[in-house]
Coordinates of C-alpha atoms and ligand atoms in Angstrom, one line a residue:
M1 CA 24.1 24.2 48.5
K2 CA 22.3 26.8 50.6
S3 CA 22.2 26.7 54.4
L4 CA 19.0 25.1 55.7
T5 CA 17.0 25.4 58.8
L6 CA 13.3 24.5 59.6
N7 CA 10.3 26.4 58.4
E8 CA 8.8 26.3 61.9
S9 CA 9.3 24.6 65.2
I10 CA 8.4 20.9 65.5
S11 CA 7.9 19.0 68.8
F12 CA 8.3 15.3 69.6
N13 CA 8.0 13.3 72.8
G14 CA 8.7 9.8 73.9
V15 CA 11.0 7.6 76.0
G16 CA 14.7 7.3 75.9
L17 CA 16.0 3.9 74.8
H18 CA 18.5 3.5 77.6
T19 CA 17.2 5.6 80.5
G20 CA 13.5 5.0 79.9
V21 CA 12.8 8.6 80.8
K22 CA 10.1 10.6 79.1
T23 CA 11.4 13.5 77.2
N24 CA 10.0 16.4 75.2
I25 CA 12.0 17.9 72.4
T26 CA 11.4 20.8 70.1
L27 CA 13.4 21.5 66.9
R28 CA 13.5 25.2 66.4
P29 CA 14.7 27.2 63.4
S30 CA 18.1 28.8 64.0
H31 CA 20.2 31.5 62.4
I32 CA 23.0 31.2 59.9
G33 CA 26.2 30.1 61.5
S34 CA 24.6 28.7 64.6
G35 CA 25.1 25.0 63.7
I36 CA 23.3 22.2 65.4
F37 CA 23.0 22.5 69.2
F38 CA 21.0 21.1 72.1
N39 CA 19.5 23.4 74.7
R40 CA 18.8 21.4 77.9
T41 CA 15.9 23.6 79.0
D42 CA 15.6 22.0 82.5
K43 CA 19.3 23.0 83.2
S44 CA 19.7 26.1 81.0
V45 CA 22.8 24.6 79.3
I46 CA 23.7 24.8 75.6
I47 CA 25.5 21.7 74.2
P48 CA 26.8 22.1 70.7
A49 CA 26.5 18.8 68.7
T50 CA 30.2 18.3 68.0
W51 CA 32.8 15.5 68.5
H52 CA 34.6 17.6 71.2
N53 CA 31.6 17.2 73.4
V54 CA 31.3 13.4 73.2
I55 CA 31.7 11.9 76.7
S56 CA 30.8 8.2 76.0
T57 CA 29.9 5.9 73.1
K58 CA 28.7 2.8 74.9
F59 CA 25.7 1.6 73.0
S60 CA 24.8 5.2 72.1
T61 CA 26.5 8.5 71.4
N62 CA 26.3 10.8 74.4
I63 CA 27.5 14.4 74.5
A64 CA 27.8 16.9 77.4
S65 CA 28.8 20.4 78.3
N66 CA 29.2 21.9 81.8
E67 CA 28.5 18.4 83.2
T68 CA 25.1 18.4 81.5
E69 CA 24.5 15.5 79.2
V70 CA 22.3 14.6 76.3
K71 CA 22.3 10.8 75.5
T72 CA 21.6 9.0 72.3
V73 CA 21.9 11.9 69.9
E74 CA 22.8 9.8 66.8
H75 CA 19.4 9.2 65.2
L76 CA 18.3 12.8 65.4
L77 CA 21.6 14.0 64.1
S78 CA 21.4 11.4 61.3
A79 CA 18.0 12.8 60.3
L80 CA 19.3 16.4 60.2
S81 CA 22.3 15.3 58.3
G82 CA 20.3 13.3 55.8
L83 CA 18.1 16.4 55.2
H84 CA 21.1 18.7 54.9
I85 CA 19.8 20.9 57.8
N86 CA 22.9 22.8 59.2
N87 CA 21.3 25.3 61.6
C88 CA 18.9 24.0 64.2
E89 CA 18.3 24.5 68.0
I90 CA 17.1 21.3 69.8
L91 CA 15.2 22.2 73.0
I92 CA 15.3 19.1 75.3
D93 CA 13.8 18.9 78.8
N94 CA 15.5 15.7 80.0
I95 CA 18.6 13.6 79.5
E96 CA 17.9 11.4 76.5
V97 CA 16.5 12.0 73.0
P98 CA 13.3 9.9 72.5
I99 CA 13.9 6.7 70.6
L100 CA 10.5 6.9 68.8
D101 CA 10.3 3.9 66.4
G102 CA 14.1 3.2 66.6
S103 CA 14.9 4.8 63.3
S104 CA 15.1 8.4 62.1
K105 CA 11.8 8.0 60.0
V106 CA 9.6 10.0 62.4
F107 CA 12.0 12.9 62.5
V108 CA 12.5 12.9 58.8
E109 CA 8.8 12.7 57.9
S110 CA 7.7 15.3 60.4
I111 CA 10.4 17.8 59.4
L112 CA 9.6 17.3 55.7
K113 CA 5.9 17.8 56.4
K114 CA 6.6 21.3 57.9
G115 CA 9.2 22.1 55.3
L116 CA 12.8 23.4 55.2
K117 CA 13.8 27.0 54.9
Q118 CA 16.7 28.0 52.7
Q119 CA 19.0 30.7 54.3
D120 CA 20.9 33.4 52.5
S121 CA 24.3 31.7 52.8
E122 CA 26.1 28.7 51.2
Q123 CA 26.8 25.7 53.4
N124 CA 30.4 24.8 54.1
I125 CA 31.3 21.2 53.4
L126 CA 34.2 19.2 54.7
E127 CA 36.1 17.4 51.9
I128 CA 38.4 14.6 52.7
V129 CA 41.8 15.1 51.0
K130 CA 44.0 12.6 52.8
P131 CA 42.9 9.1 54.0
V132 CA 42.5 8.7 57.8
K133 CA 41.9 5.5 59.7
F134 CA 41.0 4.3 63.2
S135 CA 41.3 0.7 64.2
C136 CA 40.7 -1.2 67.4
D137 CA 40.9 -4.9 68.3
Y138 CA 37.6 -5.8 66.6
G139 CA 37.1 -3.4 63.7
F140 CA 38.1 -0.3 61.9
A141 CA 36.8 2.7 59.9
E142 CA 38.5 4.9 57.4
L143 CA 37.6 8.1 55.5
S144 CA 39.3 8.7 52.1
P145 CA 38.9 11.1 49.2
N146 CA 36.2 10.2 46.7
S147 CA 37.2 8.7 43.5
S148 CA 36.5 11.0 40.6
K149 CA 33.1 9.4 39.8
D150 CA 31.8 9.6 43.4
K151 CA 30.1 12.6 44.9
G152 CA 28.8 13.4 48.3
L153 CA 29.3 10.9 51.2
N154 CA 29.7 7.2 50.3
I155 CA 29.5 4.5 52.9
N156 CA 30.7 1.0 52.5
L157 CA 30.2 -1.2 55.6
E158 CA 30.9 -4.8 56.4
S159 CA 30.1 -6.6 59.6
S160 CA 29.9 -10.1 60.9
F161 CA 27.3 -10.7 63.4
D162 CA 29.2 -13.8 64.5
G163 CA 26.6 -16.4 64.0
K164 CA 24.0 -14.2 65.6
Y165 CA 22.5 -13.0 62.4
E166 CA 23.4 -13.7 58.8
D167 CA 26.5 -11.8 57.7
Q168 CA 25.6 -8.7 55.8
D169 CA 27.5 -6.0 54.0
I170 CA 26.2 -2.9 52.4
K171 CA 27.4 -0.1 50.1
I172 CA 25.5 3.1 50.0
S173 CA 26.8 5.3 47.2
N174 CA 26.3 9.0 47.0
L175 CA 24.4 8.9 50.2
N176 CA 23.0 12.4 49.9
G177 CA 20.8 11.0 47.1
N178 CA 19.1 8.1 48.9
Y179 CA 19.1 8.7 52.7
I180 CA 15.4 9.2 53.0
E181 CA 14.3 6.1 51.1
S182 CA 17.1 3.7 51.9
I183 CA 18.3 4.5 55.3
S184 CA 15.9 6.6 57.5
N185 CA 13.5 3.7 58.0
A186 CA 16.0 1.3 59.4
R187 CA 15.5 0.6 63.1
T188 CA 18.0 0.0 65.9
F189 CA 18.6 -3.6 66.9
G190 CA 19.9 -5.9 69.6
F191 CA 20.4 -9.6 70.1
F192 CA 18.2 -11.5 72.5
H193 CA 21.1 -13.1 74.4
E194 CA 22.6 -9.7 75.1
I195 CA 19.5 -8.3 76.7
E196 CA 20.3 -9.5 80.2
Y197 CA 23.8 -8.0 80.0
L198 CA 22.5 -4.6 78.7
K199 CA 19.9 -4.5 81.6
S200 CA 22.7 -5.3 84.1
Q201 CA 24.6 -2.3 82.7
N202 CA 21.5 -0.1 83.4
L203 CA 20.8 0.2 79.7
I204 CA 17.8 -0.3 77.5
K205 CA 15.3 0.6 80.2
G206 CA 13.0 2.1 77.5
G207 CA 13.6 -0.7 74.9
S208 CA 10.7 -2.7 73.5
L209 CA 9.7 -4.4 70.3
D210 CA 8.0 -1.2 69.4
N211 CA 11.3 0.7 69.1
A212 CA 14.0 -2.0 68.4
I213 CA 14.5 -5.1 66.4
V214 CA 15.4 -8.0 68.6
I215 CA 17.1 -11.0 66.9
K216 CA 16.9 -14.5 68.4
D217 CA 18.2 -17.5 66.6
K218 CA 18.9 -15.4 63.5
K219 CA 15.3 -14.3 63.3
P220 CA 13.5 -11.1 64.4
L221 CA 11.1 -11.5 67.3
N222 CA 9.1 -8.4 66.0
K223 CA 5.9 -9.8 64.7
D224 CA 6.0 -7.7 61.5
G225 CA 9.6 -8.9 60.7
L226 CA 12.1 -6.6 59.1
R227 CA 11.5 -3.5 57.0
Y228 CA 14.4 -4.6 54.7
E229 CA 16.3 -7.8 54.4
N230 CA 19.5 -6.0 55.5
E231 CA 17.8 -3.6 57.9
L232 CA 20.5 -4.1 60.5
M233 CA 23.3 -2.9 58.2
R234 CA 21.2 -0.1 57.0
H235 CA 20.8 1.0 60.6
K236 CA 24.5 0.9 61.0
V237 CA 24.7 3.3 58.1
L238 CA 22.1 5.5 59.8
D239 CA 24.3 5.6 62.9
V240 CA 27.5 6.4 60.9
V241 CA 25.7 9.3 59.2
G242 CA 24.6 10.6 62.6
D243 CA 28.0 10.2 64.3
L244 CA 29.8 11.8 61.3
Y245 CA 27.6 14.9 61.6
L246 CA 29.4 15.6 64.9
S247 CA 32.1 16.9 62.5
G248 CA 29.9 19.9 62.2
Y249 CA 29.8 19.6 58.4
P250 CA 28.4 17.5 55.6
I251 CA 31.3 15.3 54.6
V252 CA 32.4 14.7 51.0
G253 CA 34.4 11.5 50.9
T254 CA 34.2 7.7 51.3
Y255 CA 33.7 6.0 54.6
K256 CA 34.7 2.4 54.8
G257 CA 34.3 0.3 57.9
F258 CA 34.2 -3.2 59.4
K259 CA 32.2 -3.8 62.6
T260 CA 31.8 0.0 63.1
G261 CA 30.0 1.5 66.0
H262 CA 29.9 4.8 67.8
F263 CA 33.3 4.3 69.4
I264 CA 35.0 3.7 66.1
T265 CA 33.3 6.6 64.2
V266 CA 33.9 9.2 67.0
N267 CA 37.6 8.2 67.2
L268 CA 37.9 8.4 63.4
L269 CA 36.7 12.0 63.7
K270 CA 39.4 12.7 66.3
E271 CA 41.9 11.3 63.9
L272 CA 40.5 13.4 61.0
F273 CA 40.7 16.6 63.0
S274 CA 44.2 15.8 64.3
S275 CA 45.7 17.5 61.3
N276 CA 44.5 20.3 59.0
D277 CA 46.1 18.4 56.1
N278 CA 43.4 15.7 56.2
Y279 CA 40.6 17.9 55.0
K280 CA 39.5 21.1 53.2
I281 CA 36.5 23.1 54.3
H282 CA 34.8 25.0 51.4
K283 CA 31.5 25.8 49.8
I284 CA 30.1 23.8 46.9
N285 CA 27.3 24.7 44.5
Ligands
ZN301 ZN1 21.4 3.5 66.2

């Protein structure tokens, strides 16, 4: 697979889910080998989108460099990963990526409208060769080599929303093939009874029914309902795809998890990179 960047720059603006601040971002084509990186234009600081730079994972994935932060990077990274874009500069003039409609749909559709540009170099991929696992008191995630019939990144998630919403599980096979149709439209979500707590933590200042699903008594409060019966789990897949892109590579392997979140996936990446024996980086056709 060739390296990919954008055909031309694309701009977005909106509010951040947690800070409520208004932010402008511009995705700009970038040269071979540059990777995905943020450029905080108001502070003149470059922040590469890698797991080393993660500083917190509480309700969003937040990265920083030189004490300059970009919050809630996961949905934009998910869109770039789903579209196989591996070189892109993200100009951002404030602290948080706009939440837009709560999914990665707006990013994906706008990028596809302007088109992708193939670059004269093959992409490196990261192939899992040894299983790695991260567990904590409520859940776990593991990455293992694909079985011989599986290609690309496969994701198999289970969760239990503890009486808050019906239990759901989802398996997305060969994700590279169905990200745009199956995953990119799934919106972020929260539970009504958690809203006061999140507000007390100074979070979700920009949250509304226009950019998040809110579940109360096992039903969405959003007047148009859900986009998919299992939209919540699909959004969890969207988040996993975004967080895994902090590896810096498209991953070939199988991700399995229970009650996953940003904390679990980022720690799984730390585990993955703790030994060179766990993975192989190479080019594929
Ligand atoms: Zn999310």
